[in-house]
Coordinates of C-alpha atoms and ligand atoms in Angstrom, one line a residue:
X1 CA -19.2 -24.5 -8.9
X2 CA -16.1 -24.9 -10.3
X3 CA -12.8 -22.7 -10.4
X4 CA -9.7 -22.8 -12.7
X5 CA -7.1 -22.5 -10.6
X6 CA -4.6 -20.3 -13.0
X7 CA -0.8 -21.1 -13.0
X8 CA 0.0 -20.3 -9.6
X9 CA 3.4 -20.8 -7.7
X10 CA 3.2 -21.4 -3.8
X11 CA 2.7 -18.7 -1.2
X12 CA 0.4 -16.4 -3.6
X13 CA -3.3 -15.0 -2.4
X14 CA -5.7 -16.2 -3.5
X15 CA -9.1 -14.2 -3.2
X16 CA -12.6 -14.4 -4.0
X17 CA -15.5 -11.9 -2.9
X18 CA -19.3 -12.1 -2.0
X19 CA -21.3 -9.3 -1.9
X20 CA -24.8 -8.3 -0.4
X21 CA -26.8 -5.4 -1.5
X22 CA -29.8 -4.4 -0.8
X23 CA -32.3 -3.7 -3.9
X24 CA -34.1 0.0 -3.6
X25 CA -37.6 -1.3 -4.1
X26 CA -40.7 0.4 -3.0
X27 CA -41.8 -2.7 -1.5
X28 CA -40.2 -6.1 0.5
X29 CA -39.5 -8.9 -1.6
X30 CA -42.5 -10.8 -0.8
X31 CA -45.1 -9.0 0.6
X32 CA -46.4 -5.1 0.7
X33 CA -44.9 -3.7 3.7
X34 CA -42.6 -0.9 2.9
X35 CA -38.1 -1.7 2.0
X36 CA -37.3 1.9 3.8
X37 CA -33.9 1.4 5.5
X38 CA -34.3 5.0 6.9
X39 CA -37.2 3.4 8.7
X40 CA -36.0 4.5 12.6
X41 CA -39.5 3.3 14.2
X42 CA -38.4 -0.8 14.9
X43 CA -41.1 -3.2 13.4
X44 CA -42.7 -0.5 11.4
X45 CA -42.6 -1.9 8.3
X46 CA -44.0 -5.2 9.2
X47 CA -46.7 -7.6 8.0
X48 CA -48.1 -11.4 8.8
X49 CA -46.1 -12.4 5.3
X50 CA -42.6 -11.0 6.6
X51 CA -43.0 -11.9 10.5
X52 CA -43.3 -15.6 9.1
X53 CA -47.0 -16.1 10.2
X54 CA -48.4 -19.6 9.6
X55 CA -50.2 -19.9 6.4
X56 CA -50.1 -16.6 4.5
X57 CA -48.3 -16.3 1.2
X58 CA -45.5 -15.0 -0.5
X59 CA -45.9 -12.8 -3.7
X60 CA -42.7 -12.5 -6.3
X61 CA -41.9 -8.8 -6.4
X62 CA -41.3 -7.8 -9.5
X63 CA -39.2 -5.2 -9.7
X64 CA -36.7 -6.8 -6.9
X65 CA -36.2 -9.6 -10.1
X66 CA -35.8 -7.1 -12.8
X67 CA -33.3 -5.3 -11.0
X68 CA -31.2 -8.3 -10.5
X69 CA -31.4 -9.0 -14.1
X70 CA -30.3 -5.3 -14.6
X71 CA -27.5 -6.0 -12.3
X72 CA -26.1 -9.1 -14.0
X73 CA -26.8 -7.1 -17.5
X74 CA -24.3 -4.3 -16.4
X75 CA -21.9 -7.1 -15.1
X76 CA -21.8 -9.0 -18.8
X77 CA -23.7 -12.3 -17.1
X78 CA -25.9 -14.5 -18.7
X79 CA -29.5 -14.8 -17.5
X80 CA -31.6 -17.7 -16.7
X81 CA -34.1 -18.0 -19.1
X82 CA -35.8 -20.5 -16.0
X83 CA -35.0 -20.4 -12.5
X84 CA -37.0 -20.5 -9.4
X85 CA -36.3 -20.0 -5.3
X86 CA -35.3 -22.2 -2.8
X87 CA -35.6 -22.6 1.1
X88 CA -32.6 -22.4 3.0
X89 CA -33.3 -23.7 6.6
X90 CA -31.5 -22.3 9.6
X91 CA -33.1 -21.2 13.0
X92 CA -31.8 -17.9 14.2
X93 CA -33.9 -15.3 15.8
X94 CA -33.9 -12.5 12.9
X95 CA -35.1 -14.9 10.8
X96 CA -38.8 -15.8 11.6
X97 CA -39.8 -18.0 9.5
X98 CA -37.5 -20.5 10.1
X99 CA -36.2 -20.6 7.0
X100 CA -34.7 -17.8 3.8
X101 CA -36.0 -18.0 0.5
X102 CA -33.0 -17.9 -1.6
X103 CA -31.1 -19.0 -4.4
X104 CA -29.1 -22.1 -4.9
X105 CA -29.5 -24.6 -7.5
X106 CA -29.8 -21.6 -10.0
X107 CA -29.4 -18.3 -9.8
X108 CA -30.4 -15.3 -11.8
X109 CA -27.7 -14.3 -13.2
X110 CA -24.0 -16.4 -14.0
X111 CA -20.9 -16.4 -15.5
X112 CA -20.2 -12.7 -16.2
X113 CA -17.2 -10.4 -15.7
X114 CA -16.2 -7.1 -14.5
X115 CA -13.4 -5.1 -16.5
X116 CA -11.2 -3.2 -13.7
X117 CA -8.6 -0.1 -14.5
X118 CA -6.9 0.0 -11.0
X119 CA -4.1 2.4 -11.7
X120 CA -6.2 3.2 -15.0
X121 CA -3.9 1.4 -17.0
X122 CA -3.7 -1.7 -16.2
X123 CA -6.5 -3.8 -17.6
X124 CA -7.9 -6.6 -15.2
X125 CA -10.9 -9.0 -15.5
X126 CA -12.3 -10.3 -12.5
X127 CA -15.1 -12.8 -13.1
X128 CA -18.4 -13.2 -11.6
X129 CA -19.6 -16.6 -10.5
X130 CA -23.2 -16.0 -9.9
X131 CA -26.1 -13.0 -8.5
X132 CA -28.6 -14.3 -7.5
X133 CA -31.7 -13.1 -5.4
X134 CA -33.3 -13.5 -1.7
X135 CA -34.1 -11.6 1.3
X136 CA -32.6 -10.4 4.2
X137 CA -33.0 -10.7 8.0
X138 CA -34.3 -8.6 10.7
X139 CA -32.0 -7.0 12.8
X140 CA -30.9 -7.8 16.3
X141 CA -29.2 -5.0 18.9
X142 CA -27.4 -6.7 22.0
X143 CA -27.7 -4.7 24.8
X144 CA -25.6 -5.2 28.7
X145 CA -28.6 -5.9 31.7
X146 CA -30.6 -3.1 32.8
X147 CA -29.7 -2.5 36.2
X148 CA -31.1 -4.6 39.0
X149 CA -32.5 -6.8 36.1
X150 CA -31.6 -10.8 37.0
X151 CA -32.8 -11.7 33.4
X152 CA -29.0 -10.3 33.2
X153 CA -28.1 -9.4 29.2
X154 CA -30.6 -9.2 26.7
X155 CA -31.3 -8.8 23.2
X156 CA -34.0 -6.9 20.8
X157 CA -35.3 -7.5 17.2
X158 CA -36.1 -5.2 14.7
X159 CA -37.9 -6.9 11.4
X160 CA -38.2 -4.3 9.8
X161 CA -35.6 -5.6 7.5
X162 CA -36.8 -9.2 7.2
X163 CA -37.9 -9.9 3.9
X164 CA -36.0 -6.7 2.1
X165 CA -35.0 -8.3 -1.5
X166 CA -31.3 -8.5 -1.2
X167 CA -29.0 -9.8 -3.5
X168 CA -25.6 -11.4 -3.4
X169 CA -22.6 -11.6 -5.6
X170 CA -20.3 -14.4 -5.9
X171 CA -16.9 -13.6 -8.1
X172 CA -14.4 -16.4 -8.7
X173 CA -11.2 -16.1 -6.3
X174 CA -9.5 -13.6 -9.1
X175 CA -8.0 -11.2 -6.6
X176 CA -4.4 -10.8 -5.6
X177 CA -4.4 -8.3 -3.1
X178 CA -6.3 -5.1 -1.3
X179 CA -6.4 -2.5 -4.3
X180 CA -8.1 -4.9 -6.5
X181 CA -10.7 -5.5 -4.2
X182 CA -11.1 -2.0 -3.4
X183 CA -11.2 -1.1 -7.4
X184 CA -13.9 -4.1 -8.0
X185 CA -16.3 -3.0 -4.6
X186 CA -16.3 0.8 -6.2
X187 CA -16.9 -0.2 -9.2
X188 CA -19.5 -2.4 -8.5
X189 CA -21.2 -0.1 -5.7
X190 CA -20.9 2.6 -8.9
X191 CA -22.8 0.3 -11.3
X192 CA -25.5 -0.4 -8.6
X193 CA -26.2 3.3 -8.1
X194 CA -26.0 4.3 -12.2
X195 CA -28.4 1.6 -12.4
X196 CA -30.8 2.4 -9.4
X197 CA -30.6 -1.1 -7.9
X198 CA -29.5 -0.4 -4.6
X199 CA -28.0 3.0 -2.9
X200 CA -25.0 0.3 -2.1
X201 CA -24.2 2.6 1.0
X202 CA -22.0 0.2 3.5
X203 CA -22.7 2.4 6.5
X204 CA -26.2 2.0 6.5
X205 CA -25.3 -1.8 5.5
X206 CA -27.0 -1.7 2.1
X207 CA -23.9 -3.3 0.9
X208 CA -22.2 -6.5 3.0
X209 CA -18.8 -7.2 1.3
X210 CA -17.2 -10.5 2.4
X211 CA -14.0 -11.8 1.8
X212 CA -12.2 -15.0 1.2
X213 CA -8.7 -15.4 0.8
X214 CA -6.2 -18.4 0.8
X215 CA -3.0 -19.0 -0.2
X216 CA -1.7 -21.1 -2.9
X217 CA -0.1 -25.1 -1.6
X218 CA 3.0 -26.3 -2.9
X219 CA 1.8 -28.2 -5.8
X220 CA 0.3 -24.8 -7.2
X221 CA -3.7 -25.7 -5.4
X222 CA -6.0 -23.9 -3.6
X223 CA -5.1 -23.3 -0.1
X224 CA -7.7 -23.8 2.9
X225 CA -9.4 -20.1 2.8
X226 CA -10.7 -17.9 5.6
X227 CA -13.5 -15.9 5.1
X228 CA -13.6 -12.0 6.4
X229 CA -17.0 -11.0 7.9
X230 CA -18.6 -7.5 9.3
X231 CA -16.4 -5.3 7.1
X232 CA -17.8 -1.6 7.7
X233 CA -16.6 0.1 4.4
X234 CA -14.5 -0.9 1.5
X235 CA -11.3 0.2 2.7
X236 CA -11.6 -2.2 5.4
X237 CA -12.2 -4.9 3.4
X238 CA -9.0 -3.8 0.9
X239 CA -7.1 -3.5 4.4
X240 CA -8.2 -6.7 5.7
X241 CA -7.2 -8.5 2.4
X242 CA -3.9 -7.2 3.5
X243 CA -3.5 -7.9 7.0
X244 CA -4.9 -11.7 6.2
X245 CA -2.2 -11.9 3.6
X246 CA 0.6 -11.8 5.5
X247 CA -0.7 -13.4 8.4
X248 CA -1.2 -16.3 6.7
X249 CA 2.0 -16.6 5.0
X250 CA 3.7 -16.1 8.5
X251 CA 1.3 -18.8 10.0
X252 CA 3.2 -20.6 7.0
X253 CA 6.7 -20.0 7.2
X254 CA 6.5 -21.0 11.0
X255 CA 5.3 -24.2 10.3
X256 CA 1.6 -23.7 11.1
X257 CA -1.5 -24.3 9.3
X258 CA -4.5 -22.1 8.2
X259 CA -7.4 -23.4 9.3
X260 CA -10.9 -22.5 7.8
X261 CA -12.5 -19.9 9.7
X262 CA -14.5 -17.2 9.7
X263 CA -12.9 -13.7 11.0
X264 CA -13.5 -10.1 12.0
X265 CA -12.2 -6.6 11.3
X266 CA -10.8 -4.8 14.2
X267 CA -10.7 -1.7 12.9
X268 CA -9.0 0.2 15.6
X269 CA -6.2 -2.5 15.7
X270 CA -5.8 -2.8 11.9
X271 CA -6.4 -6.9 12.5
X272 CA -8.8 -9.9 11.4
X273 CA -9.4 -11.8 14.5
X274 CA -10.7 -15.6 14.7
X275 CA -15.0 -15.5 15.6
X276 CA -15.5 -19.1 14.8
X277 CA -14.3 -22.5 13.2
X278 CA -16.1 -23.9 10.1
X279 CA -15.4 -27.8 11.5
X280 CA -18.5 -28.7 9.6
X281 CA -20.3 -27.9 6.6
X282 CA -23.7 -26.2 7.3
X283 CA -26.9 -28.9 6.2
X284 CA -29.0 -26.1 4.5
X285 CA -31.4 -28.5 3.6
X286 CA -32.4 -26.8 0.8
X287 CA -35.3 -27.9 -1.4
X288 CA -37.4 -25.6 -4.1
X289 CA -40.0 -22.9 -2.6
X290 CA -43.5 -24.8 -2.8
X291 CA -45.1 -21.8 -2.7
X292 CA -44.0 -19.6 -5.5
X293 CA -44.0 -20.9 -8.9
X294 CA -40.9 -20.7 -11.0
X295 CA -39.6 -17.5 -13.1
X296 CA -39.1 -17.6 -17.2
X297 CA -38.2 -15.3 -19.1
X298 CA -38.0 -15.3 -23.1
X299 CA -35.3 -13.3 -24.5
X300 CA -37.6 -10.7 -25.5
X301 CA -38.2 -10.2 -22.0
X302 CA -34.2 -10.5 -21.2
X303 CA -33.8 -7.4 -24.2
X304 CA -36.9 -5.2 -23.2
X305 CA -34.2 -4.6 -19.6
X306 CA -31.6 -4.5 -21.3
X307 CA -32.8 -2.1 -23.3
X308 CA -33.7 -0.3 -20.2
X309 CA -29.8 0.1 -19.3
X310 CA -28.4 4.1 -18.4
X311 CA -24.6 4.5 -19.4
X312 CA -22.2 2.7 -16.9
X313 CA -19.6 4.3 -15.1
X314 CA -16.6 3.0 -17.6
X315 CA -18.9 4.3 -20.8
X316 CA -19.2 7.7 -18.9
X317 CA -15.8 8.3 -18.4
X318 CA -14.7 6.8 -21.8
X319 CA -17.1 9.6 -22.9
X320 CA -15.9 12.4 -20.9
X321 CA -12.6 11.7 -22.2
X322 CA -13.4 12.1 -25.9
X323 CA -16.2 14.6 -25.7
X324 CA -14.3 16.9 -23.1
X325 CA -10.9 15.9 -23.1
X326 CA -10.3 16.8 -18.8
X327 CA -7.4 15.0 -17.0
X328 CA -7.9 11.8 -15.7
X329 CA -8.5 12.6 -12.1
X330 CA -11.0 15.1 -13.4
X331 CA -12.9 12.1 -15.1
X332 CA -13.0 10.3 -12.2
X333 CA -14.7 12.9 -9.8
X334 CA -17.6 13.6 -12.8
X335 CA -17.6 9.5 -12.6
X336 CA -17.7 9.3 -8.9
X337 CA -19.9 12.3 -8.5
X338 CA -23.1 11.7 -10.9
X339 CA -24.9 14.8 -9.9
X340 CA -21.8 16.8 -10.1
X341 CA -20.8 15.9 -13.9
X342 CA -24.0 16.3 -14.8
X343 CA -24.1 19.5 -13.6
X344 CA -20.5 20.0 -15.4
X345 CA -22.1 18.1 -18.3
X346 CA -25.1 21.3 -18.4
X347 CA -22.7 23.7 -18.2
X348 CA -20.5 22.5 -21.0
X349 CA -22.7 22.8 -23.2
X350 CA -23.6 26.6 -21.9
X351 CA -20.2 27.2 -22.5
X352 CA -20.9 27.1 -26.4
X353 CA -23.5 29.9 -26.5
X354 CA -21.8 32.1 -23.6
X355 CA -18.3 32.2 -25.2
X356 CA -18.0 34.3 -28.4
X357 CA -14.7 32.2 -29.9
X358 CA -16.8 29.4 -29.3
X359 CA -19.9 30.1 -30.8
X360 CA -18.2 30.3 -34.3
X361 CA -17.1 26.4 -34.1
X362 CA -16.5 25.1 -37.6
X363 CA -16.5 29.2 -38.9
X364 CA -13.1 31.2 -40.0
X365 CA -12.5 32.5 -36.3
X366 CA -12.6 29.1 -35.5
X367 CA -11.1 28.6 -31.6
X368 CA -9.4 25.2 -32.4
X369 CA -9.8 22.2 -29.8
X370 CA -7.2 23.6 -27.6
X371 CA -9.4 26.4 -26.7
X372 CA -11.8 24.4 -25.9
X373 CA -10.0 22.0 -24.0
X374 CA -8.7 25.1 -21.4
X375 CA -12.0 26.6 -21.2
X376 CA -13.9 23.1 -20.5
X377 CA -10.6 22.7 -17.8
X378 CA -11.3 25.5 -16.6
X379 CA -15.3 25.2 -16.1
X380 CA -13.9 21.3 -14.7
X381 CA -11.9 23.1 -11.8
X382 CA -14.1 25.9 -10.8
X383 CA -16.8 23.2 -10.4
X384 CA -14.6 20.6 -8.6
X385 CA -13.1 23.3 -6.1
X386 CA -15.1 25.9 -5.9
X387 CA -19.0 24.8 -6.4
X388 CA -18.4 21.6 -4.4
X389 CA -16.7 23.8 -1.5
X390 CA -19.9 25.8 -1.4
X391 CA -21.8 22.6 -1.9
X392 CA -20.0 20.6 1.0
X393 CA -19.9 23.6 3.6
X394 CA -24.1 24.2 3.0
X395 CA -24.4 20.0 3.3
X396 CA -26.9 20.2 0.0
X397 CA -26.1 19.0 -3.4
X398 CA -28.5 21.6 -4.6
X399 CA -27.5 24.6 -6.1
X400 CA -29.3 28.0 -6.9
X401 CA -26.6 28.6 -9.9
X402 CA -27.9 27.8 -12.9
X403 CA -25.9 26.3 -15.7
X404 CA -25.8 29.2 -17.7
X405 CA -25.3 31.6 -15.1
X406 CA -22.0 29.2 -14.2
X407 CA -20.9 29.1 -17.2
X408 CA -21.1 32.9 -17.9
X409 CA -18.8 33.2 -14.8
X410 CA -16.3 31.1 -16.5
X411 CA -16.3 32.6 -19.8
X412 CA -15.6 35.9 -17.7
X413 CA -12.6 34.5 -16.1
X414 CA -11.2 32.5 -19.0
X415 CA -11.4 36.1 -20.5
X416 CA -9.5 37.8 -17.7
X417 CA -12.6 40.1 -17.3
X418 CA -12.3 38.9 -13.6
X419 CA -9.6 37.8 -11.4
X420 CA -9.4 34.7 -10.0
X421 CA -10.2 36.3 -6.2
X422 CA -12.9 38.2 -8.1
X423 CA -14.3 35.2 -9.5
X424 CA -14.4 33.4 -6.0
X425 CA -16.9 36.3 -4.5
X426 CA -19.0 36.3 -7.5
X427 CA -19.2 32.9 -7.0
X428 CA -20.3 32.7 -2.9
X429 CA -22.7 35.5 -3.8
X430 CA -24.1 33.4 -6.7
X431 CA -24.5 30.5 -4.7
X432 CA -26.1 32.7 -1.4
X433 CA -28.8 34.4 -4.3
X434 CA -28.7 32.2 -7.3
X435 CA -28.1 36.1 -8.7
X436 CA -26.6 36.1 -12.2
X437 CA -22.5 37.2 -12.5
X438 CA -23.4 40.4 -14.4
X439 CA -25.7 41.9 -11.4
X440 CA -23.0 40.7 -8.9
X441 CA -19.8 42.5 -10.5
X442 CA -21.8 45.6 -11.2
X443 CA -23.1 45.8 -7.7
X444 CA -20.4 44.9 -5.7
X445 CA -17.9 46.5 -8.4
X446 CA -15.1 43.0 -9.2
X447 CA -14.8 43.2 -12.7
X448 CA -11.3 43.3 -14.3
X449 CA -9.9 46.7 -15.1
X450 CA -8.6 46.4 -19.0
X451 CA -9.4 50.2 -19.3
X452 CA -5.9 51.4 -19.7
X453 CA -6.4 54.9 -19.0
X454 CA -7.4 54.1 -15.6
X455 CA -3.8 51.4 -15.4
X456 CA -2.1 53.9 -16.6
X457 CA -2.2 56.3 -13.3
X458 CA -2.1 53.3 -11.6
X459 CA 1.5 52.3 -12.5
X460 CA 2.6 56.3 -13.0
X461 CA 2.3 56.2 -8.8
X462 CA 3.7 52.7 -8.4
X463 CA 7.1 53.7 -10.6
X464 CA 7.5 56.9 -8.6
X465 CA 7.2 54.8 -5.4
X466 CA 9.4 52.5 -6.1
X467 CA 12.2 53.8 -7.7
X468 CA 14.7 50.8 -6.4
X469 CA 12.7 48.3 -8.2
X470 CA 12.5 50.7 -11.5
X471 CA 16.2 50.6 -11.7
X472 CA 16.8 46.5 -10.7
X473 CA 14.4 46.1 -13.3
X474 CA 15.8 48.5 -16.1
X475 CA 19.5 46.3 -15.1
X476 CA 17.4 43.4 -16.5
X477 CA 16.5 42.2 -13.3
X478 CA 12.9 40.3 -13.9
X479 CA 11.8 39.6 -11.0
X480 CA 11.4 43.4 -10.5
X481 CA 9.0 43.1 -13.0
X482 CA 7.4 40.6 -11.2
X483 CA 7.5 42.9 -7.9
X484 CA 6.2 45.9 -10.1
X485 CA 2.8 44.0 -11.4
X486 CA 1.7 42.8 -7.8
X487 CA 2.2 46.4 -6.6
X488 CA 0.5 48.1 -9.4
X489 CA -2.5 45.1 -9.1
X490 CA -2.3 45.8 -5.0
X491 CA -3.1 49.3 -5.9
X492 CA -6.1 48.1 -8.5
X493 CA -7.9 46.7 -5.5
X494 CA -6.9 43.3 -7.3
X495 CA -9.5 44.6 -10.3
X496 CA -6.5 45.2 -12.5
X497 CA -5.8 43.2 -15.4
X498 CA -2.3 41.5 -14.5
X499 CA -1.1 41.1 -18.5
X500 CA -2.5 44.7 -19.3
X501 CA -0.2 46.2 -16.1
X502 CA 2.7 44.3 -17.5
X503 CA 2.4 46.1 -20.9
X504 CA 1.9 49.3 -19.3
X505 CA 5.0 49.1 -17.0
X506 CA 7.2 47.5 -20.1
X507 CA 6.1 50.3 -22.4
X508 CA 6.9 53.0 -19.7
X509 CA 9.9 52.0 -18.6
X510 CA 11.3 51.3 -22.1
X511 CA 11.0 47.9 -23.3
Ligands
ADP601 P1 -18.4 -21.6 0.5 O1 -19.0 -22.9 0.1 O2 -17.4 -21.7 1.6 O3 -19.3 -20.5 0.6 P2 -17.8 -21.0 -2.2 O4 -17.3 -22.0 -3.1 O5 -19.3 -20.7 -2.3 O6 -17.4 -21.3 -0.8 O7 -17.0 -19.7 -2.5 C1 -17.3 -18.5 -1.8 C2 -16.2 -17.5 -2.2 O8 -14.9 -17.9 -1.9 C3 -16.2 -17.1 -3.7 O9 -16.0 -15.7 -3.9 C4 -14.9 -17.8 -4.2 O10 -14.3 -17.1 -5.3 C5 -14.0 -17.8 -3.0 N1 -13.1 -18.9 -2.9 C6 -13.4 -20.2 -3.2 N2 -12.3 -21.0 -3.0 C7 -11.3 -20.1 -2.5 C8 -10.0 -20.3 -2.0 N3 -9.4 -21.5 -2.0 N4 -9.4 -19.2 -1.6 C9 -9.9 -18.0 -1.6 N5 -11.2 -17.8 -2.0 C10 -11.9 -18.8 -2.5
MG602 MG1 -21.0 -19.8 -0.7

């Protein structure tokens, strides 16, 4: 492969990214036995094909390809009309057979791109080199002697992994620095999950990222690079991208030289740390997979997956911007958060029948988008806030509010027919019982006082009360004002409508 090194002066990072995930498939890649990483039982899900016994058989699963293809669909690639697998020889002890089927000559997917908004302004394009598909390794847990046991330290193997379908992701060195890598591993763990390729969750290591970074020679050329292994979450890898940075144009400046190598993370100290030299090239050998016959696919095939492809995570928010019109931020939670926009997304469209102003879109009372904007921002926060509070505290993202019974409550509050500490009991009641907002406020007795008989006697008692106030405010002092309302809604139990108590107190005391 070959990269275009762009005009580059000396000293500037240079940074490419590979990255494994693991496809969500029912079963391995090559056999039957169950792909459950939640699997806690070691060598559960094993079979004679994945523990590499002599003379069984691998079988293509089918689904692991057609999520790959998925994959480099979302990420603009172009698909192999013919490829087929390869053996990659290596001896290490989670690998039993000796050998990983793989990739190499050519991959599934190539040649696409991903469209980044880091600071969602800025427009970057990061290109994709390559996906293509293999399988993973077992699993091995070093462990310190037992005591009294001379065999000293020892070591244990779990293939319960081997043979998972995993696939990797090769971009061309397009980064600059940490935030860019951070934006492109969220966005691309977000495309995974939209898609249902792989839950991409790092701390179960369904997603490896690995990084490679250099900095540029004199003459403008690629610098030797160092690659970044056992990164435990994306902002370790954006940190790392950092550290490496720096440390390498130190190395630099003092007259030292990089030397290709693979490092670590410490997370604790904030620091990559040398694990080993790459003096020489590995010898793969690799050489096509006698024992499963190549893939082709016509483009029918190619456009019967496409087809297949949910909205990605740049269409959603483009389309919560135009169809709602909620602040950025806002966009980027209902983004972030599937389940949660969705459940935004039902109650939206409650919002229509429950509200009144609404209902008559397109009629004489017409509301006008504004309204609609604040009571969809409002619906946006309550469910942000409030909901995912409730959500978060009972550690389920299930929720006995229905839609409608949401959106009801916010109608009520957009209408001041509940204040905002009213609305926050209805809403932990709703979400104890799933009861509607109508039983809750007539049982437990929250809504909004708008009656102005009853405000009336309410702000008679607070003007004889506080007669230094009365006369700060009738000096034009406004803040008395101010004072008067919280009094007169302190004496409403809270229930009392705060514009309705102004208009009282303004009417009786003369203005
Ligand atoms: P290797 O053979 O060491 O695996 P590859 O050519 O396969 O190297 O590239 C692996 C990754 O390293 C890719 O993401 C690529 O963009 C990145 N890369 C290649 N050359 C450089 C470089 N000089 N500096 C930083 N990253 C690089
Ligand atoms: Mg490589």
């Amino acid at each position: 492969m070959k990269y275009q090194p762009f005009d580059k002066a000396q000293g500037e990072p240079v940074i490419g990214l590979e990255i494994h995930a693991a496809l969500k498939t029912k079963t391995k890649m090559f056999c039957d036995s169950l792909n459950d990483p939640d699997e806690k039982r070691a060598n559960w899900n094993v079979c004679p094909i994945c523990t590499g016994h002599p003379g069984t058989l691998p079988v293509i699963n089918e689904e692991a390809v057609r999520k790959v293809i998925l994959t480099g669909l979302a990420l603009n690639c172009s698909i192999a009309h013919d490829t087929f697998f390869e053996r990659k020889n290596y001896f290490y002890p989670d690998l039993p057979k000796g050998y990983q089927i793989s990739q190499y000559q050519k991959p599934l997917c190539q040649e696409g791109y991903l469209q980044l908004t880091p600071d969602n302004q800025q427009l970057k394009k990061i290109r994709i080199t390559r996906i293509h598909l293999e399988e993973d390794a077992g699993r091995l847990q070093h462990l310190p002697a037992q005591a009294g046991d001379p065999a000293g330290d020892f070591s244990l193997v779990d293939y319960n992994r081997a043979g998972v379908p995993l696939m990797e992701l090769v971009t061309e060195p397009d980064f600059t620095n940490g935030k860019d890598v951070r934006a492109f591993a969220e966005e691309y763990q977000l495309i995974l999950k939209y898609i249902g390729a792989s839950d991409a969750d790092m701390e179960k290591g369904l997603m490896r990222v690995e990084v490679n970074i250099s900095l540029t020679n004199a003459d403008g050329s690629y610098g030797t690079k160092v690659e970044i292994k056992n990164l435990n979450s994306i902002a370790a890898a954006a940190a790392s991208v950092d550290y490496e940075m720096v440390r390498q144009k130190e190395l630099i400046e003092n007259g030292g030289k990089v030397i290709a190598e693979t490092r670590g993370w410490d997370e604790n100290k904030k620091q990559t740390f040398s694990q080993r030299t790459k003096e020489e090239a590995h010898d793969y050998r690799y050489f096509p997979e006698p024992d499963l016959p190549p893939l082709h696919f016509e483009s029918t095939d190619i456009e019967n997956i496409k087809s297949t492809l949910p909205e990605l995570p740049q269409q959603r928010r483009e389309r919560f911007k135009k169809q709602y019109g909620l602040p950025l931020a806002d966009i980027e939670t209902f983004t972030a958060n599937e389940s949660l926009g969705n459940y935004f997304e039902h109650v939206a469209s409650e919002l229509l029948l429950f509200d009144p102003a609404l209902m008559h879109k397109g009629g004489a009372s017409k509301p006008g988008p504004e309204h609609e904007a604040r009571i969809l921002k409002l619906a946006a926060n309550y469910i942000i806030t409030e909901l995912q509070k409730h959500r978060i505290a009972s550690g389920s993202e299930d929720t006995k509010i229905t839609p409608e019974s949401f959106a009801d409550l916010v109608v009520r509050i957009f209408h001041k027919q509940i204040s905002s500490s009213g609305a926050q009991a209805v809403l932990e009641e709703m979400f104890k019982t799933g009861a509607s907002p109508e039983q809750i406020i007539k049982e437990k007795n929250l809504g909004q006082v708008s009656d102005s008989n009853a405000l009336d006697l309410i702000v008679e008692a607070v003007i004889l009360a506080n007669p230094k106030p009365v006369e700060d405010y009738k000096k034009g002092k406004e803040a008395s004002l101010k004072f008067l309302i919280g009094m007169a809604m302190r004496e409403s139990k809270g229930k009392g409508n705060p514009q309705v108590l102004e208009e009282i107190i303004r009417r009786k005391l003369g203005n």
